[in-house]
Coordinates of C-alpha atoms and ligand atoms in Angstrom, one line a residue:
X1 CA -19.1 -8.6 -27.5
X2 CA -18.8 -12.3 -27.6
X3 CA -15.0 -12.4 -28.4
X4 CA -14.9 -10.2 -24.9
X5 CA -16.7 -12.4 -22.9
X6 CA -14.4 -15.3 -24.7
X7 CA -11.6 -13.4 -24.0
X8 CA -12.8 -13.0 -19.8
X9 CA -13.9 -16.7 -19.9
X10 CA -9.9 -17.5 -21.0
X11 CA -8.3 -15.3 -18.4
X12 CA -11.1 -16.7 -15.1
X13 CA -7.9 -19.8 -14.4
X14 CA -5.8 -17.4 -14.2
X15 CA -7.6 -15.1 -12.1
X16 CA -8.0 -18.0 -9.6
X17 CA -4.4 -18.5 -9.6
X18 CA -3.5 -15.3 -8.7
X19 CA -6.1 -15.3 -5.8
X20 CA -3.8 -17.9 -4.3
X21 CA -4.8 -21.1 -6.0
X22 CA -7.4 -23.8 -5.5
X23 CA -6.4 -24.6 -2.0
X24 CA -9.6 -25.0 0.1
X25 CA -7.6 -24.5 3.2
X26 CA -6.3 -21.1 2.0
X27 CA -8.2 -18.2 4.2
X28 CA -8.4 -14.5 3.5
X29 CA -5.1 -12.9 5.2
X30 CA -7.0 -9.3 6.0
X31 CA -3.2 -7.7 6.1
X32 CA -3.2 -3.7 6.0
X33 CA 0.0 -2.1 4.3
X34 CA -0.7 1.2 5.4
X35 CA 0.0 -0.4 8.8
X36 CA 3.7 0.5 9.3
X37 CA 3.5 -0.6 13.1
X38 CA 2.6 -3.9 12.3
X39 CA 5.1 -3.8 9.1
X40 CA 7.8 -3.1 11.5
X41 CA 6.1 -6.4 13.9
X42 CA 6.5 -8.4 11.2
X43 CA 10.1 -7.2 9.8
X44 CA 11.4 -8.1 13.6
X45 CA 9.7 -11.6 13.5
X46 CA 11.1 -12.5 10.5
X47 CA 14.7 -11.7 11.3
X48 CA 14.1 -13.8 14.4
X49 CA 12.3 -17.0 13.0
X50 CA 12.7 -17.3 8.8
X51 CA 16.1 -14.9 7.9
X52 CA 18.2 -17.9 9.3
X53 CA 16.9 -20.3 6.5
X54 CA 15.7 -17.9 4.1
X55 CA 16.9 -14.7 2.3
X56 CA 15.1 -11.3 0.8
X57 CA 18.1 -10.9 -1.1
X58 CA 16.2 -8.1 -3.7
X59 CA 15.8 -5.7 -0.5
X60 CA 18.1 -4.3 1.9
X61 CA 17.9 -3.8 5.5
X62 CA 18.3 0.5 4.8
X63 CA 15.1 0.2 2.4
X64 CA 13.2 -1.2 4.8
X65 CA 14.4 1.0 7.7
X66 CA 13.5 4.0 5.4
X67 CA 10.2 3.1 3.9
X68 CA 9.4 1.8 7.4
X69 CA 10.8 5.1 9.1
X70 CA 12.4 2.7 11.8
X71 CA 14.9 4.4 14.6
X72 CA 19.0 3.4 14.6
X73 CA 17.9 1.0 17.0
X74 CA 15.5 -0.8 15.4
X75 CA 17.3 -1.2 12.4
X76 CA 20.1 -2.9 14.7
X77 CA 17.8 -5.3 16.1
X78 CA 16.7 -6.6 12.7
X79 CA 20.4 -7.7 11.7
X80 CA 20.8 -11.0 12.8
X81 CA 24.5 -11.6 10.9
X82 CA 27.7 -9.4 10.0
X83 CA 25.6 -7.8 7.4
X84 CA 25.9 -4.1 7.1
X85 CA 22.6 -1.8 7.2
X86 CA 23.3 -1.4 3.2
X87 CA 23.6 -4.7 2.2
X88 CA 20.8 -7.2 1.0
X89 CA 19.4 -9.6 3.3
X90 CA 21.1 -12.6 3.1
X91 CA 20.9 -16.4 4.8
X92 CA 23.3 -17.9 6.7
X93 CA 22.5 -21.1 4.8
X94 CA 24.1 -22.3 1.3
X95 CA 21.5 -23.7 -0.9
X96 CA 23.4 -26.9 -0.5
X97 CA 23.1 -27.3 2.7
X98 CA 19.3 -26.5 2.6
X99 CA 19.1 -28.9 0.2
X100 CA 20.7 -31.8 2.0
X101 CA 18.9 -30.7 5.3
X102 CA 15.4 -30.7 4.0
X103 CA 15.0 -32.3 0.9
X104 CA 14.4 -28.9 -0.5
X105 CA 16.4 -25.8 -0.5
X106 CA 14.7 -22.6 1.6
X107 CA 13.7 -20.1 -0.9
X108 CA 14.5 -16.8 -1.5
X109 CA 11.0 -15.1 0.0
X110 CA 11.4 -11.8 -1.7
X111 CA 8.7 -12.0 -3.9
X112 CA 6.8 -15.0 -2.5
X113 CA 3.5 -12.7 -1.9
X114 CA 3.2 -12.5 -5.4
X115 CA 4.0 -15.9 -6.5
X116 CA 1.6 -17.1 -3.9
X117 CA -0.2 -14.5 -2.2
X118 CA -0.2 -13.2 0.8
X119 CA -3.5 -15.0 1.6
X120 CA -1.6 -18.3 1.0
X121 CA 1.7 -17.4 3.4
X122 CA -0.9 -16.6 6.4
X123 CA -2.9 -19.5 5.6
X124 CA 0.3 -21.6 5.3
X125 CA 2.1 -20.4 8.6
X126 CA -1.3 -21.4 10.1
X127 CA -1.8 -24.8 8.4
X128 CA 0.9 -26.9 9.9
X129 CA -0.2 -30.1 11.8
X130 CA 1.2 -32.8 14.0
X131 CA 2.3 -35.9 11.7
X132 CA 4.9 -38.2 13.0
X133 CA 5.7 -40.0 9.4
X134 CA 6.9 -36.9 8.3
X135 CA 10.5 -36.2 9.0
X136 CA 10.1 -32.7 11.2
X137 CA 6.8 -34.6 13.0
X138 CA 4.8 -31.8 11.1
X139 CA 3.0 -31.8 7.6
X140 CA 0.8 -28.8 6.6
X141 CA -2.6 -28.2 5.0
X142 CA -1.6 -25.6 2.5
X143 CA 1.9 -27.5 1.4
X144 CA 1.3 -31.1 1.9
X145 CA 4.7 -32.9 2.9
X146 CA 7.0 -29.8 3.0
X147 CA 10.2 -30.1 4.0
X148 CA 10.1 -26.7 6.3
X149 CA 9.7 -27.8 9.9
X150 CA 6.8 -25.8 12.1
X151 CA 9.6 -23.3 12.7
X152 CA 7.2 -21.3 15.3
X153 CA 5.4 -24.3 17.4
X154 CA 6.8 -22.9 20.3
X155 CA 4.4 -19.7 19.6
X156 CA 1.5 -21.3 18.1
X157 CA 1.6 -24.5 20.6
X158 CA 1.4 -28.4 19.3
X159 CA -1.2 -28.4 16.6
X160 CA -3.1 -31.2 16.4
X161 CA -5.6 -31.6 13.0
X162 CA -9.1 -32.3 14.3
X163 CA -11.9 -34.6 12.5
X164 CA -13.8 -31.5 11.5
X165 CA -10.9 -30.1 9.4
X166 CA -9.7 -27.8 11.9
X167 CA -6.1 -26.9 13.8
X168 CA -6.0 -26.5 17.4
X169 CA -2.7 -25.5 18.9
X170 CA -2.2 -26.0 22.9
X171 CA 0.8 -24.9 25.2
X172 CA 2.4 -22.2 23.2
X173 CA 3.6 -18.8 24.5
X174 CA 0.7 -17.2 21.8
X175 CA -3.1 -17.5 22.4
X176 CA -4.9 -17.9 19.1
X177 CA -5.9 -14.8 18.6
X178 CA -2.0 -13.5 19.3
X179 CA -0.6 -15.8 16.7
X180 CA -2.7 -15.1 13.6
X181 CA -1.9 -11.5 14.5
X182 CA 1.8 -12.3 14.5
X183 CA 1.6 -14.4 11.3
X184 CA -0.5 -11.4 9.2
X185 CA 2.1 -9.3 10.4
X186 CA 5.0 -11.4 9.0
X187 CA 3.0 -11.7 6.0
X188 CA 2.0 -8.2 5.9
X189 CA 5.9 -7.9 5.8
X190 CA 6.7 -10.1 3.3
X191 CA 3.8 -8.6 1.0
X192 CA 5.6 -4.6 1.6
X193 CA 8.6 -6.6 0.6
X194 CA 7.3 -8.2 -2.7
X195 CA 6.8 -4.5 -3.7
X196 CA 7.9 -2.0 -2.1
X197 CA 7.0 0.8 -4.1
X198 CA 3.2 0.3 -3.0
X199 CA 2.9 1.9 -0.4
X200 CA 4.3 4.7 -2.5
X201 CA 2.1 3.9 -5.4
X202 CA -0.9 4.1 -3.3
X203 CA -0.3 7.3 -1.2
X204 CA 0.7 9.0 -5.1
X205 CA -2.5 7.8 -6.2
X206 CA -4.6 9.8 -4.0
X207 CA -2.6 12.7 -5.2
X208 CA -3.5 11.6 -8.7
X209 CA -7.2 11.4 -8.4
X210 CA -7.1 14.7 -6.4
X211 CA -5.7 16.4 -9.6
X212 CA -8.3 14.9 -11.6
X213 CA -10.8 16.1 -9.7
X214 CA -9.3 19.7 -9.7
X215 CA -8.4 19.2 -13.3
X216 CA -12.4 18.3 -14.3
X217 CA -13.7 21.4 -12.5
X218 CA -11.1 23.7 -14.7
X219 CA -12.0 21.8 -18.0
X220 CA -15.7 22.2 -17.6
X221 CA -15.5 26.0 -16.5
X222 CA -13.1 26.3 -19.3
X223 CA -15.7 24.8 -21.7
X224 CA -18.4 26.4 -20.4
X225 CA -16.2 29.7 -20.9
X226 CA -15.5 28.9 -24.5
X227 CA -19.2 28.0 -25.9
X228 CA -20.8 31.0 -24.1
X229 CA -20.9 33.1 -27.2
X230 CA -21.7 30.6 -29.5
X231 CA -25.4 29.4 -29.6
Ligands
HEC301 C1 15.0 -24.3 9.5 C2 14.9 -23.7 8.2 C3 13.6 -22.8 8.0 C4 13.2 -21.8 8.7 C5 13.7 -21.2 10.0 C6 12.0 -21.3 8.0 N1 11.8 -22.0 6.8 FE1 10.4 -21.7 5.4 N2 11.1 -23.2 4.3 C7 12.2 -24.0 4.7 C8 12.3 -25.0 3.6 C9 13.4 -26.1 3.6 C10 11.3 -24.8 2.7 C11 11.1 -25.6 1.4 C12 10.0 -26.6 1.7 C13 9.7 -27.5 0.5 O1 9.9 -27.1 -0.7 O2 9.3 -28.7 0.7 C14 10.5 -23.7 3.1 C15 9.5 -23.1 2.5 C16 8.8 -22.0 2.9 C17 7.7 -21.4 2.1 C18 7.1 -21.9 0.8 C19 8.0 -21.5 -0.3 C20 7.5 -22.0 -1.6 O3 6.8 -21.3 -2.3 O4 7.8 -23.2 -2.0 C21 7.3 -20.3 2.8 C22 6.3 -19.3 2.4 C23 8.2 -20.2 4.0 N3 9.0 -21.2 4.0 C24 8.0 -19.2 4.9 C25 8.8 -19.2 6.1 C26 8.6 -18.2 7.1 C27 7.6 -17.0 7.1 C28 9.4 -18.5 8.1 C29 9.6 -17.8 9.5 C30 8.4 -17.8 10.3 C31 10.2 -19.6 7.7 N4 9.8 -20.0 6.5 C32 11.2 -20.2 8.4 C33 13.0 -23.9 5.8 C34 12.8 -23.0 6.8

């Protein structure tokens, strides 16, 4: 018993990690998969604001149109380059100009939600502030001195980092309450996108457990059945 509580006490870092690291500033996301419209929300914002810097380069645009059921036309809208509907998502960027641009290259964001977590993309999209000795005029909360400028200011406003902590954004096109939806749906996309097979995975296993259930009932009849005669 002690070597299992060892064993827990080892693995608790880790867990912390996973929950999207020790960042105080990280805030709980509240993202719903089984959400396709806002899936769909957030597929069309980030063709419009990230897929110029930033690929998904492990999905295509037809898998998302499918597991999404989108229309002809929506699928259209998403495809910002010459890409075909079959093809992988791509930037219009080389890593080398990324690099020389902003100090760093933009990532691939395929499976960001699970190197980060999706709570840490929302929080992050959320967390950029107003600080002119940084080369964009922005730094952020989550990512201190990134090199990604505040790609959607003209959304969430100016944000300017109170004394208390807090962000408050004026003279965007968004209120508050209108952004944070529109960031948890881009990171409700990009969490779909880190595995797509969930949504699969969780509609199967109510399926599973539904068999189980039906599977118990026979067992137990059938064992009832089978010791009738015998005491
Ligand atoms: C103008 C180019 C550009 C656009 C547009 C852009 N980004 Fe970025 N992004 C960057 C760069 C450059 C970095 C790397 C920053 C660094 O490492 O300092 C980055 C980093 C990130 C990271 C952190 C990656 C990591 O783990 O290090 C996330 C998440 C991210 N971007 C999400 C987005 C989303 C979502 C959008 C659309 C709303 C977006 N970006 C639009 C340039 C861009």
């Amino acid at each position: 018993m002690k070597k299992v509580f060892a064993v827990l006490i080892a693995c608790l870092p880790a867990l912390a990690y996973a929950a999207g690291g020790s960042n105080e500033h990280v805030v709980s996301a509240n993202i719903d998969l089984t959400d396709k419209d806002s899936l769909k929300r957030g597929a069309q914002a980030f063709m419009d604001n990230c897929s110029g810097c930033h690929s998904l380069q492990y999905q295509r645009y037809q898998r998302i149109a499918d597991d999404l059921g989108m229309t002809e036309q929506e699928v259209t809208a998403l495809i910002h380059t010459d890409a075909k509907v079959g093809e992988q998502i791509t930037s219009a960027m080389s890593r080398d100009d990324g690099a020389k641009w902003f100090g760093a290259a933009p990532p691939d964001l395929t499976l960001e939600a699970r190197l980060k977590s999706p709570d840490w993309i929302y929080s992050y999209l959320k967390s950029f502030y107003v600080d002119e000795s940084r080369p964009f005029g922005v730094n952020n909360l989550v990512f201190p001195s990134v090199g990604m400028p505040h790609v959607l200011e003209g959304l969430q406003g100016t944000p300017v980092l109170q004394e208390d902590g807090t962000i408050v954004a004026t003279g965007g096109a968004l209120t508050a309450e209108e952004y944070d939806e529109y960031v948890r749906d881009i990171t409700n996309f990009l969490t779909y996108t880190g595995e797509p097979v969930k949504l699969e995975r969780e509609r199967l296993g109510k399926w599973v457990l539904g068999f189980l259930f039906i599977f118990f009932i026979i067992a137990y009849l059938l064992k009832k059945e089978y010791w009738r005669d015998v005491h």
